[in-house]
Each structure stands twice: as structure tokens, then as C-alpha cells.
mmCIF file of C-alpha atoms in Angstrom:
data_model
loop_
_atom_site.group_PDB
_atom_site.id
_atom_site.type_symbol
_atom_site.label_atom_id
_atom_site.label_comp_id
_atom_site.label_asym_id
_atom_site.label_seq_id
_atom_site.Cartn_x
_atom_site.Cartn_y
_atom_site.Cartn_z
ATOM 1 C CA MET M 1 -19.015 60.210 -32.752
ATOM 2 C CA PRO M 2 -18.581 63.819 -31.700
ATOM 3 C CA ALA M 3 -20.875 66.342 -33.359
ATOM 4 C CA LYS M 4 -19.421 68.167 -36.319
ATOM 5 C CA ILE M 5 -18.417 71.728 -35.494
ATOM 6 C CA GLN M 6 -20.176 74.219 -37.730
ATOM 7 C CA ARG M 7 -18.813 77.302 -39.434
ATOM 8 C CA LEU M 8 -21.177 80.219 -39.961
ATOM 9 C CA ASP M 9 -20.430 83.358 -41.985
ATOM 10 C CA PHE M 10 -21.515 86.545 -40.207
ATOM 11 C CA SER M 11 -23.610 88.873 -42.360
ATOM 12 C CA SER M 12 -25.722 90.800 -39.853
ATOM 13 C CA ARG M 13 -26.632 90.895 -36.176
ATOM 14 C CA ARG M 14 -30.239 90.034 -37.027
ATOM 15 C CA LYS M 15 -29.291 86.839 -38.880
ATOM 16 C CA TRP M 16 -26.892 85.759 -36.106
ATOM 17 C CA ARG M 17 -29.680 86.172 -33.545
ATOM 18 C CA ALA M 18 -32.041 84.196 -35.785
ATOM 19 C CA TRP M 19 -29.485 81.357 -35.963
ATOM 20 C CA LEU M 20 -29.148 81.337 -32.178
ATOM 21 C CA ALA M 21 -32.919 81.337 -31.716
ATOM 22 C CA LYS M 22 -33.183 78.228 -33.875
ATOM 23 C CA ASN M 23 -30.031 76.362 -32.809
ATOM 24 C CA HIS M 24 -28.945 77.412 -29.298
ATOM 25 C CA ARG M 25 -30.365 74.220 -27.745
ATOM 26 C CA LEU M 26 -29.417 71.908 -30.619
ATOM 27 C CA ASP M 27 -25.787 72.769 -31.387
ATOM 28 C CA ARG M 28 -22.800 72.706 -29.042
ATOM 29 C CA ASP M 29 -20.239 74.619 -31.104
ATOM 30 C CA VAL M 30 -20.144 77.125 -33.911
ATOM 31 C CA TRP M 31 -17.304 79.122 -35.437
ATOM 32 C CA LEU M 32 -18.658 82.543 -36.400
ATOM 33 C CA VAL M 33 -16.607 83.950 -39.279
ATOM 34 C CA TYR M 34 -15.905 87.643 -39.883
ATOM 35 C CA ASP M 35 -14.690 88.683 -43.338
ATOM 36 C CA LYS M 36 -12.790 91.978 -43.520
ATOM 37 C CA MET M 37 -14.665 92.742 -46.744
ATOM 38 C CA LEU M 38 -17.673 93.553 -44.524
ATOM 39 C CA PHE M 39 -15.884 96.706 -43.407
ATOM 40 C CA GLN M 40 -15.292 97.795 -46.995
ATOM 41 C CA THR M 41 -18.788 96.984 -48.280
ATOM 42 C CA ARG M 42 -21.020 97.649 -45.246
ATOM 43 C CA ALA M 43 -18.799 99.543 -42.763
ATOM 44 C CA ILE M 44 -19.015 96.733 -40.198
ATOM 45 C CA SER M 45 -15.727 96.904 -38.312
ATOM 46 C CA TYR M 46 -14.284 93.946 -36.418
ATOM 47 C CA ARG M 47 -15.101 95.703 -33.132
ATOM 48 C CA ASP M 48 -18.732 96.181 -34.187
ATOM 49 C CA PHE M 49 -18.922 92.550 -35.282
ATOM 50 C CA LEU M 50 -17.417 91.300 -32.026
ATOM 51 C CA GLY M 51 -19.678 93.469 -29.860
ATOM 52 C CA ASP M 52 -22.827 92.465 -31.734
ATOM 53 C CA ALA M 53 -21.895 88.782 -31.818
ATOM 54 C CA VAL M 54 -21.064 88.555 -28.105
ATOM 55 C CA GLU M 55 -24.205 90.432 -27.024
ATOM 56 C CA GLU M 56 -26.514 88.167 -29.013
ATOM 57 C CA ALA M 57 -24.675 85.108 -27.683
ATOM 58 C CA ILE M 58 -25.232 86.335 -24.116
ATOM 59 C CA CYS M 59 -28.959 86.657 -24.866
ATOM 60 C CA TYR M 60 -29.108 82.927 -25.598
ATOM 61 C CA GLY M 61 -26.738 81.704 -22.877
ATOM 62 C CA TRP M 62 -23.702 81.231 -25.119
ATOM 63 C CA ILE M 63 -20.124 82.419 -24.623
ATOM 64 C CA ASP M 64 -17.225 83.300 -26.922
ATOM 65 C CA SER M 65 -13.820 81.660 -26.500
ATOM 66 C CA ARG M 66 -11.087 80.948 -29.050
ATOM 67 C CA VAL M 67 -10.218 83.074 -32.069
ATOM 68 C CA LYS M 68 -8.447 81.776 -35.180
ATOM 69 C CA ARG M 69 -7.427 83.266 -38.506
ATOM 70 C CA ILE M 70 -8.720 81.801 -41.778
ATOM 71 C CA GLY M 71 -6.604 82.905 -44.702
ATOM 72 C CA LYS M 72 -5.681 86.566 -45.043
ATOM 73 C CA SER M 73 -9.056 88.252 -44.705
ATOM 74 C CA ARG M 74 -11.172 86.196 -42.295
ATOM 75 C CA LEU M 75 -11.285 85.637 -38.537
ATOM 76 C CA ALA M 76 -13.394 83.050 -36.719
ATOM 77 C CA ILE M 77 -14.587 83.062 -33.104
ATOM 78 C CA ARG M 78 -15.762 79.919 -31.382
ATOM 79 C CA PHE M 79 -19.091 80.164 -29.534
ATOM 80 C CA THR M 80 -20.432 77.488 -27.185
ATOM 81 C CA PRO M 81 -23.221 77.280 -24.585
ATOM 82 C CA ARG M 82 -22.204 78.676 -21.195
ATOM 83 C CA ARG M 83 -21.934 75.729 -18.807
ATOM 84 C CA SER M 84 -22.214 77.539 -15.470
ATOM 85 C CA THR M 85 -23.281 80.813 -13.885
ATOM 86 C CA GLY M 86 -19.711 81.680 -12.901
ATOM 87 C CA ASN M 87 -16.685 83.212 -14.626
ATOM 88 C CA TRP M 88 -18.405 86.352 -15.912
ATOM 89 C CA SER M 89 -16.040 89.113 -16.976
ATOM 90 C CA LYS M 90 -16.846 92.622 -15.752
ATOM 91 C CA TYR M 91 -17.553 93.816 -19.279
ATOM 92 C CA ASN M 92 -19.882 90.908 -20.085
ATOM 93 C CA ARG M 93 -21.618 91.466 -16.755
ATOM 94 C CA VAL M 94 -22.426 95.040 -17.805
ATOM 95 C CA ARG M 95 -23.562 93.808 -21.211
ATOM 96 C CA ALA M 96 -25.849 91.187 -19.672
ATOM 97 C CA LEU M 97 -27.469 93.679 -17.307
ATOM 98 C CA MET M 98 -28.035 96.133 -20.160
ATOM 99 C CA LEU M 99 -29.546 93.421 -22.385
ATOM 100 C CA LEU M 100 -31.794 92.316 -19.537
ATOM 101 C CA HIS M 101 -33.004 95.880 -18.992
ATOM 102 C CA ASN M 102 -33.662 96.288 -22.722
ATOM 103 C CA GLY M 103 -35.761 93.127 -22.878
ATOM 104 C CA LYS M 104 -33.336 91.305 -25.198
ATOM 105 C CA MET M 105 -32.471 88.378 -22.921
ATOM 106 C CA THR M 106 -34.183 85.039 -23.533
ATOM 107 C CA LYS M 107 -34.923 82.432 -20.874
ATOM 108 C CA ALA M 108 -31.816 80.519 -21.981
ATOM 109 C CA GLY M 109 -29.689 83.590 -21.278
ATOM 110 C CA ILE M 110 -31.343 84.372 -17.956
ATOM 111 C CA ASP M 111 -30.928 80.769 -16.778
ATOM 112 C CA VAL M 112 -27.117 81.097 -16.736
ATOM 113 C CA LEU M 113 -27.036 84.473 -14.970
ATOM 114 C CA PRO M 114 -25.961 84.396 -11.324
ATOM 115 C CA ALA M 115 -29.162 84.313 -9.266
ATOM 116 C CA GLU M 116 -28.312 87.488 -7.354
ATOM 117 C CA TRP M 117 -28.095 89.485 -10.606
ATOM 118 C CA ALA M 118 -31.536 88.482 -11.809
ATOM 119 C CA THR M 119 -33.033 89.079 -8.363
ATOM 120 C CA LYS M 120 -31.442 92.513 -8.174
ATOM 121 C CA ILE M 121 -32.835 93.489 -11.567
ATOM 122 C CA VAL M 122 -36.341 92.245 -10.756
ATOM 123 C CA ASP M 123 -36.383 94.063 -7.411
ATOM 124 C CA ARG M 124 -35.121 97.273 -8.993
ATOM 125 C CA GLY M 125 -37.603 97.090 -11.835
ATOM 126 C CA GLN M 126 -40.586 96.527 -9.518
ATOM 127 C CA GLY M 127 -39.824 99.649 -7.522
ATOM 128 C CA GLN M 128 -38.906 101.925 -10.384
ATOM 129 C CA SER M 129 -41.078 104.197 -12.509
ATOM 130 C CA ARG M 130 -40.799 103.678 -16.256
ATOM 131 C CA LYS M 131 -40.845 107.433 -16.856
ATOM 132 C CA VAL M 132 -38.436 108.435 -19.618
ATOM 133 C CA ALA M 133 -35.674 110.840 -18.559
ATOM 134 C CA ASP M 134 -34.395 113.431 -21.034
ATOM 135 C CA VAL M 135 -30.626 113.395 -21.556
ATOM 136 C CA VAL M 136 -28.450 115.663 -23.708
ATOM 137 C CA ASP M 137 -25.147 114.533 -25.240
ATOM 138 C CA GLY M 138 -22.630 116.818 -26.940
ATOM 139 C CA ILE M 139 -20.624 115.449 -29.878
ATOM 140 C CA LEU M 140 -17.346 117.346 -30.304
ATOM 141 C CA MET M 141 -15.311 116.579 -33.418
ATOM 142 C CA ASP M 142 -11.682 117.292 -34.293
ATOM 143 C CA GLY M 143 -11.537 116.326 -37.950
ATOM 144 C CA LYS M 144 -12.511 112.652 -37.925
ATOM 145 C CA ARG M 145 -11.847 112.242 -34.202
ATOM 146 C CA LEU M 146 -14.520 112.648 -31.546
ATOM 147 C CA LEU M 147 -14.301 113.469 -27.862
ATOM 148 C CA VAL M 148 -15.303 110.572 -25.605
ATOM 149 C CA GLU M 149 -15.388 110.015 -21.875
ATOM 150 C CA LYS M 150 -14.491 106.885 -19.907
ATOM 151 C CA ARG M 151 -16.992 106.533 -17.072
ATOM 152 C CA ARG M 152 -15.800 105.578 -13.609
ATOM 153 C CA ASP M 153 -16.114 101.934 -12.572
ATOM 154 C CA ASP M 154 -18.209 102.915 -9.542
ATOM 155 C CA ASP M 155 -20.806 104.912 -11.510
ATOM 156 C CA ASP M 156 -24.363 103.736 -10.920
ATOM 157 C CA ALA M 157 -25.251 103.852 -14.620
ATOM 158 C CA ASP M 158 -23.066 102.356 -17.364
ATOM 159 C CA PRO M 159 -19.937 101.831 -15.195
ATOM 160 C CA GLY M 160 -16.731 101.706 -17.223
ATOM 161 C CA PHE M 161 -18.510 102.569 -20.474
ATOM 162 C CA THR M 162 -16.929 104.729 -23.187
ATOM 163 C CA GLU M 163 -19.555 107.330 -24.075
ATOM 164 C CA ILE M 164 -20.263 110.758 -25.516
ATOM 165 C CA PRO M 165 -20.205 113.431 -22.766
ATOM 166 C CA GLY M 166 -23.564 114.641 -21.497
ATOM 167 C CA GLY M 167 -26.135 114.385 -18.744
ATOM 168 C CA HIS M 168 -29.722 114.785 -17.578
ATOM 169 C CA VAL M 169 -31.999 117.707 -18.357
ATOM 170 C CA ASP M 170 -33.141 119.428 -15.162
ATOM 171 C CA LYS M 171 -36.756 120.411 -14.506
ATOM 172 C CA ASP M 172 -37.875 123.535 -16.443
ATOM 173 C CA GLU M 173 -34.592 123.493 -18.401
ATOM 174 C CA THR M 174 -34.507 123.613 -22.209
ATOM 175 C CA LEU M 175 -32.400 121.082 -24.090
ATOM 176 C CA GLU M 176 -30.027 123.818 -25.234
ATOM 177 C CA ASP M 177 -29.596 125.202 -21.701
ATOM 178 C CA ALA M 178 -29.010 121.692 -20.345
ATOM 179 C CA LEU M 179 -26.354 121.068 -22.990
ATOM 180 C CA ARG M 180 -24.536 124.310 -22.131
ATOM 181 C CA ARG M 181 -24.628 123.493 -18.418
ATOM 182 C CA GLU M 182 -23.435 119.896 -18.899
ATOM 183 C CA MET M 183 -20.548 120.932 -21.138
ATOM 184 C CA ARG M 184 -19.432 123.512 -18.572
ATOM 185 C CA GLU M 185 -19.761 121.077 -15.653
ATOM 186 C CA GLU M 186 -18.119 118.105 -17.375
ATOM 187 C CA LEU M 187 -15.595 119.717 -19.731
ATOM 188 C CA GLU M 188 -15.239 123.377 -18.647
ATOM 189 C CA ILE M 189 -16.130 124.667 -22.117
ATOM 190 C CA ASP M 190 -18.702 127.199 -23.354
ATOM 191 C CA ILE M 191 -20.744 126.310 -26.425
ATOM 192 C CA GLU M 192 -20.904 128.823 -29.279
ATOM 193 C CA LYS M 193 -22.850 126.748 -31.804
ATOM 194 C CA ALA M 194 -24.623 123.388 -31.558
ATOM 195 C CA LYS M 195 -27.199 121.581 -33.686
ATOM 196 C CA LEU M 196 -29.570 118.749 -32.784
ATOM 197 C CA VAL M 197 -28.770 115.732 -34.989
ATOM 198 C CA GLN M 198 -30.534 112.719 -33.466
ATOM 199 C CA ARG M 199 -32.895 111.472 -30.749
ATOM 200 C CA SER M 200 -32.696 107.889 -29.451
ATOM 201 C CA LEU M 201 -34.320 105.817 -26.706
ATOM 202 C CA TYR M 202 -31.915 103.919 -24.462
ATOM 203 C CA THR M 203 -32.066 101.936 -21.215
ATOM 204 C CA ALA M 204 -29.055 102.444 -18.935
ATOM 205 C CA THR M 205 -27.613 99.576 -16.915
ATOM 206 C CA ASN M 206 -29.337 100.889 -13.769
ATOM 207 C CA GLY M 207 -32.707 100.426 -15.488
ATOM 208 C CA GLU M 208 -33.403 104.080 -16.208
ATOM 209 C CA ARG M 209 -35.200 104.660 -19.502
ATOM 210 C CA GLN M 210 -33.650 107.613 -21.325
ATOM 211 C CA LYS M 211 -34.405 109.733 -24.367
ATOM 212 C CA ILE M 212 -31.007 110.941 -25.547
ATOM 213 C CA HIS M 213 -30.883 114.180 -27.544
ATOM 214 C CA TYR M 214 -27.615 114.265 -29.503
ATOM 215 C CA PHE M 215 -26.167 117.658 -30.413
ATOM 216 C CA HIS M 216 -23.259 118.301 -32.751
ATOM 217 C CA VAL M 217 -21.209 120.945 -30.921
ATOM 218 C CA GLU M 218 -19.714 122.758 -33.899
ATOM 219 C CA ARG M 219 -17.910 125.559 -32.028
ATOM 220 C CA TRP M 220 -16.867 126.050 -28.422
ATOM 221 C CA ASN M 221 -14.552 128.113 -26.231
ATOM 222 C CA GLY M 222 -12.204 126.915 -23.522
ATOM 223 C CA ARG M 223 -9.659 124.205 -22.850
ATOM 224 C CA ILE M 224 -11.237 120.776 -22.417
ATOM 225 C CA VAL M 225 -10.773 119.393 -18.893
ATOM 226 C CA SER M 226 -12.331 116.211 -17.470
ATOM 227 C CA LYS M 227 -14.297 117.162 -14.355
ATOM 228 C CA GLU M 228 -16.550 114.143 -13.733
ATOM 229 C CA ALA M 229 -15.460 111.174 -15.860
ATOM 230 C CA GLU M 230 -12.415 108.993 -15.210
ATOM 231 C CA ARG M 231 -10.885 110.648 -18.290
ATOM 232 C CA VAL M 232 -11.796 112.261 -21.613
ATOM 233 C CA TYR M 233 -9.827 111.858 -24.824
ATOM 234 C CA TRP M 234 -10.008 112.105 -28.613
ATOM 235 C CA GLU M 235 -10.990 108.812 -30.244
ATOM 236 C CA SER M 236 -10.507 108.046 -33.938
ATOM 237 C CA ASP M 237 -12.482 104.764 -33.957
ATOM 238 C CA PHE M 238 -16.091 105.493 -33.005
ATOM 239 C CA SER M 239 -16.863 101.763 -32.893
ATOM 240 C CA ASN M 240 -15.168 101.846 -29.466
ATOM 241 C CA LEU M 241 -18.230 103.662 -28.104
ATOM 242 C CA SER M 242 -20.098 101.325 -25.755
ATOM 243 C CA ILE M 243 -23.620 102.514 -26.632
ATOM 244 C CA ILE M 244 -24.995 101.764 -30.091
ATOM 245 C CA PRO M 245 -27.094 104.991 -30.404
ATOM 246 C CA ASP M 246 -23.865 106.940 -29.754
ATOM 247 C CA ARG M 247 -22.246 105.291 -32.774
ATOM 248 C CA ARG M 248 -25.261 106.028 -34.970
ATOM 249 C CA ALA M 249 -25.224 109.705 -34.012
ATOM 250 C CA VAL M 250 -21.534 110.012 -34.900
ATOM 251 C CA ARG M 251 -22.103 108.233 -38.217
ATOM 252 C CA ARG M 252 -24.838 110.740 -39.018
ATOM 253 C CA ILE M 253 -22.438 113.647 -38.461
ATOM 254 C CA LEU M 254 -19.625 112.070 -40.463
ATOM 255 C CA ARG M 255 -21.955 111.598 -43.432
ATOM 256 C CA VAL M 256 -22.682 115.318 -43.664
ATOM 257 C CA GLN M 257 -19.261 116.731 -42.817
ATOM 258 C CA PRO M 258 -17.254 117.971 -45.827
ATOM 259 C CA LYS M 259 -14.201 115.943 -46.730
ATOM 260 C CA ASP M 260 -10.856 117.269 -45.557
ATOM 261 C CA ASP M 261 -9.114 119.449 -48.117
ATOM 262 C CA LYS M 262 -5.823 117.736 -48.865
#
């Protein structure tokens, strides 16, 4: 008789990973269920749920497929073990490389990566210093919207990602001076007032270890123009940001901003 397909309620990324660690070699199917009440009680949006669930599945060599609705408030996604090293989407390829760099991938996940990917990462890691590079990011808000940039698909680091604008700190440059320079180079704006709100460690998809210094740019002069990214635009849903530390920095700002006067 065929094995019974399981249904698992999603409550956190940590618990989903724990389930995969225990069951990824034993089970062949699971329907992971998202309840919209999670957004109301714990601010876990469907996009956050989907991103977290897919990334942890990749770590254990599993893949998402069908989606079905359960009643009015729940959605379920079917996850199964990946059966070959082929058919990787571009977005999941970027995710897998990032997870590999960050040390999240298990042997089960690595075993279903195309061989040339794993070889490329190993070769790059052996010849690369683990020195941490300082990066500054500028968070610009328009009410509850934030300015994001869509990186070019041919960028060496984080190709195609949706991120907060910013860049590397040059030698002998202060964080504040680097932020002013990056905002002029990328957006053609001059900063009047900015405040450091968060520092986070991050590993880019090219293997570079970064310490990101997030600044809330509270006032600036100039008309915003995209000079380096594929495009920049105002985004109302910060869960669309590709990098988790970016989302945390925006959440921190939104918690301290005064509510709109209506």
C-alpha cells in the first residue's frame, strides 16, 4: 500500500527544519500548511513562510511542488525529496548557493546539487580569505513604503536579488562617509540625516562574508535615480526583500516610527 501522505502545520522555521532533520530520509511526501492567522498573531506573511519553507527544504534535498487551499484561511504546499540534480530554477539556484555559503546545507541537500555547482563553491572557498567586509545600507522610507533595488542578473553577488541600496566601505572611510558616497553613486541623492539602526553578518552568494551596517536615512535631498541597479522602486511589502537581515532592519524602523496621523 502506498505510504500515507502527511499534513504538517507550520509554526516556525526552526520546527520545520527539525522535522526535516528527523524525517527527510523516512518520508516521501508532506503537505506543509500555512494558516493566515500566523500573519495576525506573529506577523509571518505567506511570502515569509514560503521563503523559509523552501530554503529549509533545499537544505535537506527536498523540493516544493503543488499548492492547494484548505478552507478559507489555510494553504498547503506539497514537499517531496528531489529526485535528480536537474530542473533547478534560477531563484532556487541562488538560494542553494547562499545556503551552502552560510553553512546551512546538509549532505542530503548537497547530494542533489549539480556537481559543477558544488565544485565551484569549494574551489572559490579554498582560494578566498574569510575576512569580513564592511558594507553600509541606506533605508529610505516613504510612510510605510521603503526604497528597494533590483540587482542585475549578471551581478557577481546576489544576482537578481531585491535588496536595500548600499555598498562596500572603502579603506580609511568612515561608515557615515561611505553611506553618503554610496547614496550619491547609486541614487544621486545627498543625505541630510541618517541614524545607525542595526548591524548584521551576512554571506553573499559569491562567498564574501559581510558585516552590514544599516542606516535609517531620515532626510535627503535630490530626485532618486537608479544608477547601478536594474531598477529602484518603492515597495510596500518588505517581505519581498531577498535578504533576511534586510527585513529585520526594516521591522526595527517600523516599530519605532510614529503612526500616521489620520
